[in-house]
DNA sequence: ATAATTACTATACATTTGTATAGTAATTAT
DNA sequence: ATAATTACTATACAAATGTATAGTAATTAT
C-alpha cells in the first residue's frame, strides 16, 4: 500500500497547507494548488490516501486528518519531545471517547516512547492488571483501535465502564482476562467494544 | 483586553475540538457544543475573540486559527506542564550524576506527577525490582538526595554501578533489597552512596 | 488480453457554512 | 443617565464545499 508519486505530492500539499494555515485545505483549494480543474480529481486522490491509511476524513468541510502513518513519512514526528494526550475521565458506550466533555486534562508522554502512536490517556482503577505491572492510579496511553490481537492489553467497554484487560479470541467467545489471579476471566458471548490498545504506562511513586 | 467567562469557554471549546479533530469547528458546531441556538451567538464571540487577539480568521469554512496569545492561556489551563529530566546514561562514583557527558537525552514527565521534585531520569536494567512493578527498560524519575528512609526505593552506587533497590537501615548495617525473590539482599557494612529516591516510572509496552 | 487502478475533465446538486438583518435583555463603561 | 458591550434568538441568503454522475486516456496488475 505505497503511495504513488502524485498521491505523495497531494499529501505534501495538504501538510504544507496545514503548517501555514493551521487548518486543512478544501478540495477546491487543493485542486488550485495542483492545477487540477475538477474537484473530482482531488476526491480521487483523497479516497486513495484514505484507503491507504494516510488520512482520515469525515464528510464535512476541511475535515482531513493526517494519520500517524502520514506524519511519519512527512518527517514530522522526529523533533517532538513531549506528546500531550487528552486524559479522558469517563468513557461511555455509544459516545466518542474523545468527546470534549470527557477531556479532563492533558498529559505529556515522551513522544519516542509512544512513537506518535497513541490517542488518549486514561487513569487506571483497581488492581486487576497488577500481573502486567499496571497498578491502581497509573496513567496509561491508549491507541484507538476497534480490534485487538490475542494477548494485547486493551481498553474495553463493559456495562458503560472502561476496563483494562488482556484480550483473547477463542472459537466461540472472547475472553477478557485480568492479570491478577483473584479476578476471573470474563467470557463474552458477543464481541466487546474495544476502545484501543494500551501502549505506555506512567506512575507516580508515593 | 481580557476575556469574559463566556468568551473563555468558547475559546476552550475551540481548542478542545481542534485537539480531538485536528481541524477547527464550524460556527454551528460550536453553537451546538454551547447550546446556543443561533449562529450569530457564536459569530459575536468570534468577533470578540478576534478583536482581543486570541484568534485569527479568514472568511472560509473552519478557518479559525489560535494565536500564540490563546495557546498561552490554554496551555496553562488545560495542559499539565511537562518537566524535562535529563536521562543519565551512566552514573560513576566520585563524579556528579549530572555531569554533561552523562546526559544522553531529556525525558518529559508530567510536572504534577513528580511535583517539581525530581532531578534526573534513569533507564532501569534488569528485573530485580519487578516486585515493585519496575521492569527492565523502564525509565524512572529520581530525586537527588544523599539519605533515605526505610523502605524507600533508591538509586545507589555499588561498585561504580547504579542500582535500584529498596533501602533498609538495620542496627549494624544497611540492607539493599531487590523486590524479586531470586536476588539476595545486599548487606552493606559501610553506608552505600545513595544518589536519590525514585519518584516516578514510565514504560512503553511492546 | 482484460480488468483494475491512476489521474484526471466537466458539470450538477445538496449541504454546510459564513455572513447579514433585525431584533431582545442584561450587564458594564463613561 | 446614556452609550457601549455582552450574550444571545430567529431567519434568510449567497458562497463555499463535499459528493455524485458521466465520461477519457494512460498505466499497472492479473
Tab-separated table of C-alpha atoms (C1' of nucleotides) in Angstrom:
chain	number	residue	atom	x	y	z
A	1	UNK	CA	0.000	0.000	0.000
A	2	UNK	CA	2.577	2.529	-1.065
A	3	UNK	CA	1.785	5.970	-2.355
A	4	UNK	CA	2.189	6.938	-5.990
A	5	UNK	CA	4.239	9.992	-6.822
A	6	UNK	CA	1.151	12.069	-7.401
A	7	UNK	CA	-0.533	10.923	-4.191
A	8	UNK	CA	2.631	11.748	-2.307
A	9	UNK	CA	2.561	15.255	-3.767
A	10	UNK	CA	-1.078	15.719	-2.752
A	11	UNK	CA	-0.242	14.581	0.783
A	12	UNK	CA	2.651	17.040	0.930
A	13	UNK	CA	0.431	19.884	-0.265
A	14	UNK	CA	-2.078	19.081	2.477
A	15	UNK	CA	0.702	19.062	5.046
A	16	UNK	CA	2.154	22.344	3.795
A	17	UNK	CA	-1.251	23.991	3.836
A	18	UNK	CA	-1.874	22.914	7.427
A	19	UNK	CA	1.539	24.198	8.504
A	20	UNK	CA	0.773	27.611	7.019
A	21	UNK	CA	-2.904	27.942	7.933
A	22	UNK	CA	-3.225	25.586	10.886
A	23	UNK	CA	-6.372	24.117	9.374
A	24	UNK	CA	-6.723	21.747	6.418
A	25	UNK	CA	-7.435	22.824	2.821
A	26	UNK	CA	-10.734	22.373	0.983
A	27	UNK	CA	-10.910	20.134	-2.055
A	28	UNK	CA	-11.028	23.059	-4.467
A	29	UNK	CA	-8.132	24.785	-2.779
A	30	UNK	CA	-6.068	21.635	-3.229
A	31	UNK	CA	-7.167	21.455	-6.850
A	32	UNK	CA	-5.963	25.014	-7.330
A	33	UNK	CA	-2.574	24.249	-5.768
A	34	UNK	CA	-2.078	21.297	-8.098
A	35	UNK	CA	-3.567	22.933	-11.220
A	36	UNK	CA	-6.336	20.359	-11.361
A	37	UNK	CA	-9.545	21.680	-12.889
A	38	UNK	CA	-12.100	19.382	-11.265
A	39	UNK	CA	-12.887	18.671	-7.611
A	40	UNK	CA	-13.226	15.051	-8.618
A	41	UNK	CA	-9.535	14.911	-9.406
A	42	UNK	CA	-8.731	15.686	-5.789
A	43	UNK	CA	-11.553	13.499	-4.493
A	44	UNK	CA	-9.969	10.505	-6.191
A	45	UNK	CA	-6.653	11.254	-4.519
A	46	UNK	CA	-8.283	11.704	-1.130
A	47	UNK	CA	-10.085	8.378	-1.448
A	48	UNK	CA	-6.783	6.711	-2.303
A	49	UNK	CA	-4.971	8.416	0.570
A	50	UNK	CA	-7.705	7.350	2.977
A	51	UNK	CA	-7.803	3.787	1.675
A	52	UNK	CA	-4.046	3.541	2.132
A	53	UNK	CA	-4.274	4.879	5.658
A	54	UNK	CA	-2.558	8.253	5.298
A	55	UNK	CA	-5.551	10.443	6.063
A	56	UNK	CA	-8.913	10.190	7.789
A	57	UNK	CA	-11.971	12.159	6.775
A	58	UNK	CA	-15.497	12.974	7.768
A	59	UNK	CA	-17.925	14.407	5.272
A	60	UNK	CA	-17.694	17.991	6.344
A	61	UNK	CA	-15.652	20.956	5.234
A	62	UNK	CA	-11.880	20.710	5.647
A	63	UNK	CA	-12.092	17.525	7.680
A	64	UNK	CA	-8.813	15.995	6.556
A	65	UNK	CA	-6.819	14.489	9.410
A	66	UNK	CA	-3.278	13.309	8.821
A	67	UNK	CA	-2.621	9.932	10.420
A	68	UNK	CA	0.464	8.838	12.261
A	69	UNK	CA	1.488	6.990	9.124
A	70	UNK	CA	1.401	10.195	7.109
A	71	UNK	CA	3.203	12.284	9.716
A	72	UNK	CA	5.917	9.681	9.811
A	73	UNK	CA	6.747	9.892	6.125
A	74	UNK	CA	6.334	13.661	6.197
A	75	UNK	CA	9.135	13.702	8.728
A	76	UNK	CA	7.249	15.479	11.431
A	77	UNK	CA	7.461	13.187	14.393
A	78	UNK	CA	11.209	13.336	14.777
A	79	UNK	CA	11.626	16.579	16.674
A	80	UNK	CA	8.686	16.205	19.036
A	81	UNK	CA	9.734	15.529	22.561
A	82	UNK	CA	6.581	15.645	24.613
A	83	UNK	CA	3.318	14.476	23.183
A	84	UNK	CA	0.226	15.641	25.024
A	85	UNK	CA	-2.561	13.098	25.246
A	86	UNK	CA	-6.032	14.103	26.398
A	87	UNK	CA	-6.831	12.469	29.729
A	88	UNK	CA	-10.293	11.006	29.344
A	89	UNK	CA	-12.302	10.961	32.530
A	90	UNK	CA	-15.100	8.591	31.715
A	91	UNK	CA	-15.768	6.536	28.619
A	92	UNK	CA	-19.427	5.969	27.876
A	93	UNK	CA	-20.801	3.494	25.371
A	94	UNK	CA	-22.147	4.979	22.180
A	95	UNK	CA	-20.278	8.236	22.568
A	96	UNK	CA	-16.892	9.029	21.023
A	97	UNK	CA	-14.098	8.545	23.512
A	98	UNK	CA	-12.699	11.974	22.801
A	99	UNK	CA	-15.945	13.888	23.217
A	100	UNK	CA	-14.953	17.290	24.524
A	101	UNK	CA	-16.888	16.895	27.742
A	102	UNK	CA	-14.805	13.845	28.630
A	103	UNK	CA	-11.431	15.526	28.449
A	104	UNK	CA	-10.229	16.345	31.920
A	105	UNK	CA	-6.617	17.204	31.317
A	106	UNK	CA	-3.639	16.778	29.036
A	107	UNK	CA	-0.765	14.514	29.999
A	108	UNK	CA	2.706	14.640	28.471
A	109	UNK	CA	4.274	11.395	27.316
A	110	UNK	CA	7.710	11.064	25.738
A	111	UNK	CA	6.987	11.123	22.015
A	112	UNK	CA	9.513	8.452	21.212
A	113	UNK	CA	8.029	6.201	23.872
A	114	UNK	CA	4.681	6.066	22.123
A	115	UNK	CA	6.120	6.899	18.711
A	116	UNK	CA	3.248	9.240	17.943
A	117	UNK	CA	1.033	6.224	18.166
A	118	UNK	CA	-1.407	6.946	20.960
A	119	UNK	CA	-4.620	8.921	21.049
A	120	UNK	CA	-5.687	9.362	24.639
A	121	UNK	CA	-4.710	8.751	28.238
A	122	UNK	CA	-6.707	7.043	30.957
A	123	UNK	CA	-6.307	6.647	34.695
A	124	UNK	CA	-6.364	3.016	35.825
A	125	UNK	CA	-8.802	1.999	38.547
A	126	UNK	CA	-8.276	-1.180	40.511
A	127	UNK	CA	-5.589	-3.800	40.716
A	128	UNK	CA	-6.842	-6.241	38.123
A	129	UNK	CA	-3.790	-5.793	35.870
A	130	UNK	CA	-1.173	-5.984	38.572
A	131	UNK	CA	0.314	-9.069	36.927
A	132	UNK	CA	1.238	-6.856	33.995
A	133	UNK	CA	2.642	-4.265	36.373
A	134	UNK	CA	-0.169	-1.823	35.703
A	135	UNK	CA	-1.364	-0.519	39.047
A	136	UNK	CA	-4.267	1.403	40.521
A	137	UNK	CA	-3.758	5.096	39.758
A	138	UNK	CA	-1.395	4.543	36.854
A	139	UNK	CA	-1.959	6.617	33.743
A	140	UNK	CA	-1.962	4.611	30.539
A	141	UNK	CA	-1.565	5.801	26.963
A	142	UNK	CA	-4.033	4.199	24.568
A	143	UNK	CA	-4.017	3.903	20.809
A	144	UNK	CA	-7.561	3.987	19.426
A	145	UNK	CA	-8.364	0.806	17.539
A	146	UNK	CA	-11.578	-1.201	17.332
A	147	UNK	CA	-9.916	-4.594	17.168
A	148	UNK	CA	-7.136	-6.368	19.038
A	149	UNK	CA	-4.832	-9.320	18.689
A	150	UNK	CA	-4.626	-12.164	21.136
A	151	UNK	CA	-2.718	-11.144	24.228
A	152	UNK	CA	-2.993	-7.400	23.661
A	153	UNK	CA	-3.714	-5.281	26.687
A	154	UNK	CA	-6.812	-3.370	25.676
A	155	UNK	CA	-9.312	-0.848	26.947
A	156	UNK	CA	-12.787	-2.336	26.544
A	157	UNK	CA	-16.257	-1.125	27.414
A	158	UNK	CA	-18.159	-3.377	29.809
A	159	UNK	CA	-21.528	-2.100	31.008
A	160	UNK	CA	-20.646	1.503	30.205
A	161	UNK	CA	-17.429	1.162	32.146
A	162	UNK	CA	-13.931	1.290	30.667
A	163	UNK	CA	-11.872	-1.687	31.757
A	164	UNK	CA	-8.258	-2.626	31.074
A	165	UNK	CA	-7.836	-6.320	30.272
A	166	UNK	CA	-5.898	-8.768	28.163
A	167	UNK	CA	-7.770	-9.773	25.031
A	168	UNK	CA	-8.087	-13.371	23.837
A	169	UNK	CA	-10.281	-14.525	20.974
A	170	UNK	CA	-11.435	-18.136	21.363
A	171	UNK	CA	-13.512	-20.192	18.980
A	172	UNK	CA	-16.919	-19.372	20.428
A	173	UNK	CA	-16.278	-16.311	22.503
A	174	UNK	CA	-13.889	-13.563	23.501
A	175	UNK	CA	-12.094	-13.704	26.820
A	176	UNK	CA	-11.093	-10.578	28.709
A	177	UNK	CA	-8.548	-11.629	31.291
A	178	UNK	CA	-7.224	-9.798	34.291
A	179	UNK	CA	-3.629	-10.461	35.174
A	180	UNK	CA	-4.477	-10.605	38.862
A	181	UNK	CA	-5.440	-14.211	39.726
A	182	UNK	CA	-8.095	-13.072	42.154
A	183	UNK	CA	-10.256	-11.912	39.228
A	184	UNK	CA	-11.957	-14.465	36.961
A	185	UNK	CA	-11.696	-14.173	33.171
A	186	UNK	CA	-14.743	-12.561	31.592
A	187	UNK	CA	-16.306	-14.697	28.878
A	188	UNK	CA	-18.060	-12.530	26.308
A	189	UNK	CA	-20.561	-14.219	24.038
A	190	UNK	CA	-20.852	-11.067	21.957
A	191	UNK	CA	-17.764	-9.153	20.939
A	192	UNK	CA	-16.925	-6.479	23.487
A	193	UNK	CA	-16.393	-2.925	22.311
A	194	UNK	CA	-12.664	-2.386	22.078
A	195	UNK	CA	-11.618	1.223	22.531
A	196	UNK	CA	-7.944	0.739	21.956
A	197	UNK	CA	-4.676	-0.846	22.890
A	198	UNK	CA	-2.511	0.172	25.813
A	199	UNK	CA	0.888	1.354	24.583
A	200	UNK	CA	2.503	3.040	27.595
A	201	UNK	CA	2.262	3.442	31.367
A	202	UNK	CA	3.152	6.234	33.779
A	203	UNK	CA	3.179	6.060	37.548
A	204	UNK	CA	3.988	8.392	40.413
A	205	UNK	CA	5.539	6.661	43.441
A	206	UNK	CA	4.420	7.614	46.938
B	1	UNK	CA	-8.395	43.223	26.693
B	2	UNK	CA	-9.296	40.341	28.947
B	3	UNK	CA	-11.715	37.601	28.053
B	4	UNK	CA	-15.116	37.280	29.674
B	5	UNK	CA	-16.022	33.939	31.223
B	6	UNK	CA	-18.181	33.056	28.288
B	7	UNK	CA	-15.541	34.014	25.734
B	8	UNK	CA	-13.012	31.934	27.624
B	9	UNK	CA	-15.325	28.950	27.431
B	10	UNK	CA	-15.806	29.418	23.679
B	11	UNK	CA	-12.035	29.575	23.234
B	12	UNK	CA	-11.610	26.381	25.245
B	13	UNK	CA	-14.225	24.577	23.190
B	14	UNK	CA	-12.401	25.576	20.005
B	15	UNK	CA	-9.142	24.323	21.457
B	16	UNK	CA	-10.627	21.010	22.590
B	17	UNK	CA	-12.280	20.489	19.224
B	18	UNK	CA	-9.002	21.038	17.388
B	19	UNK	CA	-7.190	18.643	19.712
B	20	UNK	CA	-9.761	15.963	19.016
B	21	UNK	CA	-10.379	16.508	15.310
B	22	UNK	CA	-7.177	18.260	14.250
B	23	UNK	CA	-9.202	20.829	12.359
B	24	UNK	CA	-11.262	23.723	13.737
B	25	UNK	CA	-15.022	23.610	14.366
B	26	UNK	CA	-17.648	25.338	12.247
B	27	UNK	CA	-19.782	28.071	13.759
B	28	UNK	CA	-22.812	25.815	14.023
B	29	UNK	CA	-20.817	23.024	15.618
B	30	UNK	CA	-19.614	25.463	18.250
B	31	UNK	CA	-23.177	26.639	18.768
B	32	UNK	CA	-24.211	23.033	19.328
B	33	UNK	CA	-21.467	22.463	21.877
B	34	UNK	CA	-22.515	25.509	23.854
B	35	UNK	CA	-26.275	25.011	23.453
B	36	UNK	CA	-26.612	28.274	21.548
B	37	UNK	CA	-29.462	28.282	19.046
B	38	UNK	CA	-28.231	30.880	16.582
B	39	UNK	CA	-25.021	31.095	14.557
B	40	UNK	CA	-24.988	34.763	15.362
B	41	UNK	CA	-24.391	33.943	19.003
B	42	UNK	CA	-21.097	32.319	18.078
B	43	UNK	CA	-20.265	34.956	15.483
B	44	UNK	CA	-20.407	37.607	18.175
B	45	UNK	CA	-17.983	35.594	20.300
B	46	UNK	CA	-15.635	35.027	17.381
B	47	UNK	CA	-15.574	38.748	16.568
B	48	UNK	CA	-14.749	39.464	20.206
B	49	UNK	CA	-12.049	36.778	20.322
B	50	UNK	CA	-10.505	38.142	17.129
B	51	UNK	CA	-10.697	41.751	18.277
B	52	UNK	CA	-8.962	40.777	21.521
B	53	UNK	CA	-6.253	38.917	19.624
B	54	UNK	CA	-6.984	35.327	20.622
B	55	UNK	CA	-7.919	34.016	17.196
B	56	UNK	CA	-7.431	34.908	13.540
B	57	UNK	CA	-9.937	34.179	10.802
B	58	UNK	CA	-10.452	34.241	7.076
B	59	UNK	CA	-13.949	34.113	5.649
B	60	UNK	CA	-13.943	30.466	4.716
B	61	UNK	CA	-15.127	27.310	6.417
B	62	UNK	CA	-13.391	26.332	9.661
B	63	UNK	CA	-10.720	28.973	9.271
B	64	UNK	CA	-10.156	29.687	12.953
B	65	UNK	CA	-6.505	29.947	13.881
B	66	UNK	CA	-5.492	30.117	17.532
B	67	UNK	CA	-2.882	32.773	18.182
B	68	UNK	CA	0.103	32.415	20.432
B	69	UNK	CA	-1.776	34.515	22.982
B	70	UNK	CA	-4.587	31.950	23.078
B	71	UNK	CA	-2.289	28.952	23.230
B	72	UNK	CA	-0.533	30.535	26.154
B	73	UNK	CA	-3.588	30.813	28.363
B	74	UNK	CA	-4.975	27.493	27.111
B	75	UNK	CA	-1.710	25.748	27.817
B	76	UNK	CA	-1.747	26.912	31.388
B	77	UNK	CA	-5.319	25.944	31.919
B	78	UNK	CA	-5.527	22.555	30.368
B	79	UNK	CA	-2.098	21.092	29.870
B	80	UNK	CA	-0.060	19.668	32.632
B	81	UNK	CA	3.333	21.130	32.240
B	82	UNK	CA	5.972	18.746	31.035
B	83	UNK	CA	9.091	18.676	33.115
B	84	UNK	CA	12.137	17.532	31.202
B	85	UNK	CA	14.531	15.420	33.206
B	86	UNK	CA	17.994	14.664	31.908
B	87	UNK	CA	18.350	10.983	31.115
B	88	UNK	CA	21.589	9.904	32.685
B	89	UNK	CA	23.351	7.125	30.838
B	90	UNK	CA	25.907	6.001	33.371
B	91	UNK	CA	26.492	7.086	36.912
B	92	UNK	CA	30.086	6.886	38.022
B	93	UNK	CA	31.307	7.122	41.587
B	94	UNK	CA	33.091	10.293	42.510
B	95	UNK	CA	31.626	12.261	39.638
B	96	UNK	CA	28.482	14.373	39.764
B	97	UNK	CA	25.476	12.486	38.450
B	98	UNK	CA	24.557	15.301	36.136
B	99	UNK	CA	27.970	15.685	34.522
B	100	UNK	CA	27.314	16.770	30.960
B	101	UNK	CA	28.970	13.773	29.420
B	102	UNK	CA	26.444	11.530	31.185
B	103	UNK	CA	23.323	13.175	29.791
B	104	UNK	CA	22.009	11.191	26.890
B	105	UNK	CA	18.588	12.747	26.402
B	106	UNK	CA	15.788	14.681	28.039
B	107	UNK	CA	12.611	12.877	29.008
B	108	UNK	CA	9.280	14.624	29.682
B	109	UNK	CA	7.378	13.744	32.839
B	110	UNK	CA	4.079	15.291	33.902
B	111	UNK	CA	5.102	18.074	36.257
B	112	UNK	CA	2.401	17.336	38.793
B	113	UNK	CA	3.338	13.680	38.828
B	114	UNK	CA	6.755	14.450	40.208
B	115	UNK	CA	5.630	17.732	41.753
B	116	UNK	CA	8.761	19.522	40.581
B	117	UNK	CA	10.564	17.170	42.847
B	118	UNK	CA	12.895	15.144	40.649
B	119	UNK	CA	16.308	15.832	39.226
B	120	UNK	CA	17.182	13.183	36.691
B	121	UNK	CA	15.905	10.146	34.828
B	122	UNK	CA	17.463	6.727	34.538
B	123	UNK	CA	16.793	3.650	32.438
B	124	UNK	CA	16.314	0.516	34.527
B	125	UNK	CA	18.429	-2.522	33.742
B	126	UNK	CA	17.367	-5.957	34.925
B	127	UNK	CA	14.352	-7.365	36.669
B	128	UNK	CA	15.439	-7.034	40.279
B	129	UNK	CA	12.596	-4.616	41.145
B	130	UNK	CA	9.820	-6.481	39.415
B	131	UNK	CA	8.035	-6.929	42.749
B	132	UNK	CA	7.598	-3.167	42.830
B	133	UNK	CA	6.398	-3.201	39.250
B	134	UNK	CA	9.537	-1.559	37.949
B	135	UNK	CA	10.670	-3.500	34.894
B	136	UNK	CA	13.704	-3.820	32.675
B	137	UNK	CA	13.710	-0.877	30.263
B	138	UNK	CA	11.508	1.358	32.397
B	139	UNK	CA	12.526	4.963	32.802
B	140	UNK	CA	12.480	6.201	36.380
B	141	UNK	CA	12.476	9.749	37.707
B	142	UNK	CA	14.873	10.263	40.607
B	143	UNK	CA	15.052	12.980	43.232
B	144	UNK	CA	18.630	13.616	44.279
B	145	UNK	CA	19.144	13.032	47.967
B	146	UNK	CA	22.051	11.538	49.897
B	147	UNK	CA	19.940	9.791	52.508
B	148	UNK	CA	16.836	7.637	52.502
B	149	UNK	CA	14.191	6.350	54.843
B	150	UNK	CA	13.427	2.723	55.475
B	151	UNK	CA	11.503	1.202	52.582
B	152	UNK	CA	12.315	3.921	50.064
B	153	UNK	CA	13.146	2.801	46.565
B	154	UNK	CA	16.525	4.361	45.911
B	155	UNK	CA	19.249	4.628	43.327
B	156	UNK	CA	22.516	3.563	44.957
B	157	UNK	CA	26.053	3.188	43.673
B	158	UNK	CA	27.512	-0.302	44.044
B	159	UNK	CA	30.934	-0.867	42.533
B	160	UNK	CA	30.594	2.094	40.191
B	161	UNK	CA	27.249	0.804	39.002
B	162	UNK	CA	23.883	2.481	39.623
B	163	UNK	CA	21.369	0.058	41.104
B	164	UNK	CA	17.725	0.464	42.014
B	165	UNK	CA	16.876	-1.140	45.364
B	166	UNK	CA	14.761	-0.785	48.466
B	167	UNK	CA	16.651	0.798	51.361
B	168	UNK	CA	16.567	-0.572	54.932
B	169	UNK	CA	18.771	0.668	57.778
B	170	UNK	CA	19.456	-2.069	60.363
B	171	UNK	CA	21.400	-1.784	63.625
B	172	UNK	CA	24.788	-2.747	62.289
B	173	UNK	CA	24.421	-2.393	58.559
B	174	UNK	CA	22.317	-1.187	55.642
B	175	UNK	CA	20.334	-3.619	53.537
B	176	UNK	CA	19.617	-3.001	49.876
B	177	UNK	CA	16.826	-5.342	48.876
B	178	UNK	CA	15.569	-6.345	45.486
B	179	UNK	CA	11.867	-6.983	45.186
B	180	UNK	CA	12.476	-10.032	43.023
B	181	UNK	CA	12.932	-13.022	45.336
B	182	UNK	CA	15.563	-14.544	43.097
B	183	UNK	CA	18.037	-11.865	44.184
B	184	UNK	CA	19.523	-11.901	47.676
B	185	UNK	CA	19.518	-8.773	49.859
B	186	UNK	CA	22.845	-6.931	49.832
B	187	UNK	CA	24.280	-6.347	53.290
B	188	UNK	CA	26.436	-3.223	53.327
B	189	UNK	CA	28.834	-2.820	56.222
B	190	UNK	CA	29.661	0.694	55.122
B	191	UNK	CA	26.918	3.076	54.105
B	192	UNK	CA	26.292	2.862	50.381
B	193	UNK	CA	26.291	6.047	48.313
B	194	UNK	CA	22.670	6.999	47.820
B	195	UNK	CA	22.098	9.004	44.684
B	196	UNK	CA	18.441	9.617	45.190
B	197	UNK	CA	14.926	8.341	45.594
B	198	UNK	CA	12.722	7.009	42.820
B	199	UNK	CA	9.584	9.140	42.463
B	200	UNK	CA	8.019	8.085	39.155
B	201	UNK	CA	8.070	5.390	36.490
B	202	UNK	CA	7.404	5.399	32.749
B	203	UNK	CA	7.132	2.401	30.496
B	204	UNK	CA	6.436	1.723	26.805
B	205	UNK	CA	4.536	-1.508	26.172
B	206	UNK	CA	5.633	-3.867	23.413
C	1	DA	C1'	-5.812	-9.896	-23.219
C	2	DT	C1'	-8.587	-7.972	-19.937
C	3	DA	C1'	-9.544	-5.806	-15.730
C	4	DA	C1'	-8.281	-2.646	-12.356
C	5	DT	C1'	-6.097	1.430	-10.989
C	6	DT	C1'	-4.454	6.022	-11.659
C	7	DA	C1'	-5.260	10.618	-12.868
C	8	DC	C1'	-7.774	13.403	-14.472
C	9	DT	C1'	-12.217	16.883	-17.199
C	10	DA	C1'	-16.756	18.824	-16.932
C	11	DT	C1'	-20.968	19.624	-14.830
C	12	DA	C1'	-24.632	19.333	-11.436
C	13	DC	C1'	-26.576	19.254	-6.866
C	14	DA	C1'	-27.460	19.168	-1.919
C	15	DT	C1'	-25.442	20.568	2.304
C	16	DT	C1'	-22.566	23.049	5.013
C	17	DT	C1'	-21.069	27.202	6.292
C	18	DG	C1'	-20.075	32.193	6.938
C	19	DT	C1'	-22.462	36.294	6.945
C	20	DA	C1'	-26.291	39.583	7.172
C	21	DT	C1'	-30.588	41.640	9.043
C	22	DA	C1'	-33.430	42.627	12.843
C	23	DG	C1'	-34.251	42.254	16.966
C	24	DT	C1'	-34.153	41.476	22.929
C	25	DA	C1'	-32.399	41.651	27.677
C	26	DA	C1'	-28.806	42.192	30.882
C	27	DT	C1'	-24.574	43.983	32.186
C	28	DT	C1'	-20.744	47.252	32.094
C	29	DA	C1'	-18.489	51.554	30.944
C	30	DT	C1'	-18.415	56.637	30.572
D	1	DA	C1'	-28.182	58.789	32.575
D	2	DT	C1'	-26.787	57.143	28.387
D	3	DA	C1'	-23.994	54.538	25.445
D	4	DA	C1'	-21.478	50.558	24.640
D	5	DT	C1'	-20.752	45.870	25.283
D	6	DT	C1'	-22.165	41.216	26.159
D	7	DA	C1'	-24.860	37.392	25.025
D	8	DC	C1'	-27.935	35.818	22.873
D	9	DT	C1'	-32.895	34.345	19.321
D	10	DA	C1'	-34.719	33.808	14.775
D	11	DT	C1'	-34.498	33.827	9.983
D	12	DA	C1'	-32.546	34.423	5.391
D	13	DC	C1'	-29.180	34.138	1.763
D	14	DA	C1'	-25.127	33.535	-1.060
D	15	DA	C1'	-20.888	31.338	-1.250
D	16	DA	C1'	-18.115	27.503	-0.112
D	17	DT	C1'	-17.817	22.864	-0.088
D	18	DG	C1'	-18.326	17.709	-0.355
D	19	DT	C1'	-20.296	14.495	-3.329
D	20	DA	C1'	-22.336	12.403	-7.481
D	21	DT	C1'	-22.694	11.337	-12.449
D	22	DA	C1'	-20.555	10.518	-16.710
D	23	DG	C1'	-17.033	10.333	-19.031
D	24	DT	C1'	-11.446	9.941	-21.161
D	25	DA	C1'	-6.650	8.333	-21.517
D	26	DA	C1'	-2.687	6.169	-19.705
D	27	DT	C1'	-0.641	2.969	-16.797
D	28	DT	C1'	-0.412	-1.201	-13.963
D	29	DA	C1'	-1.920	-5.696	-12.387
D	30	DT	C1'	-3.764	-10.420	-13.242
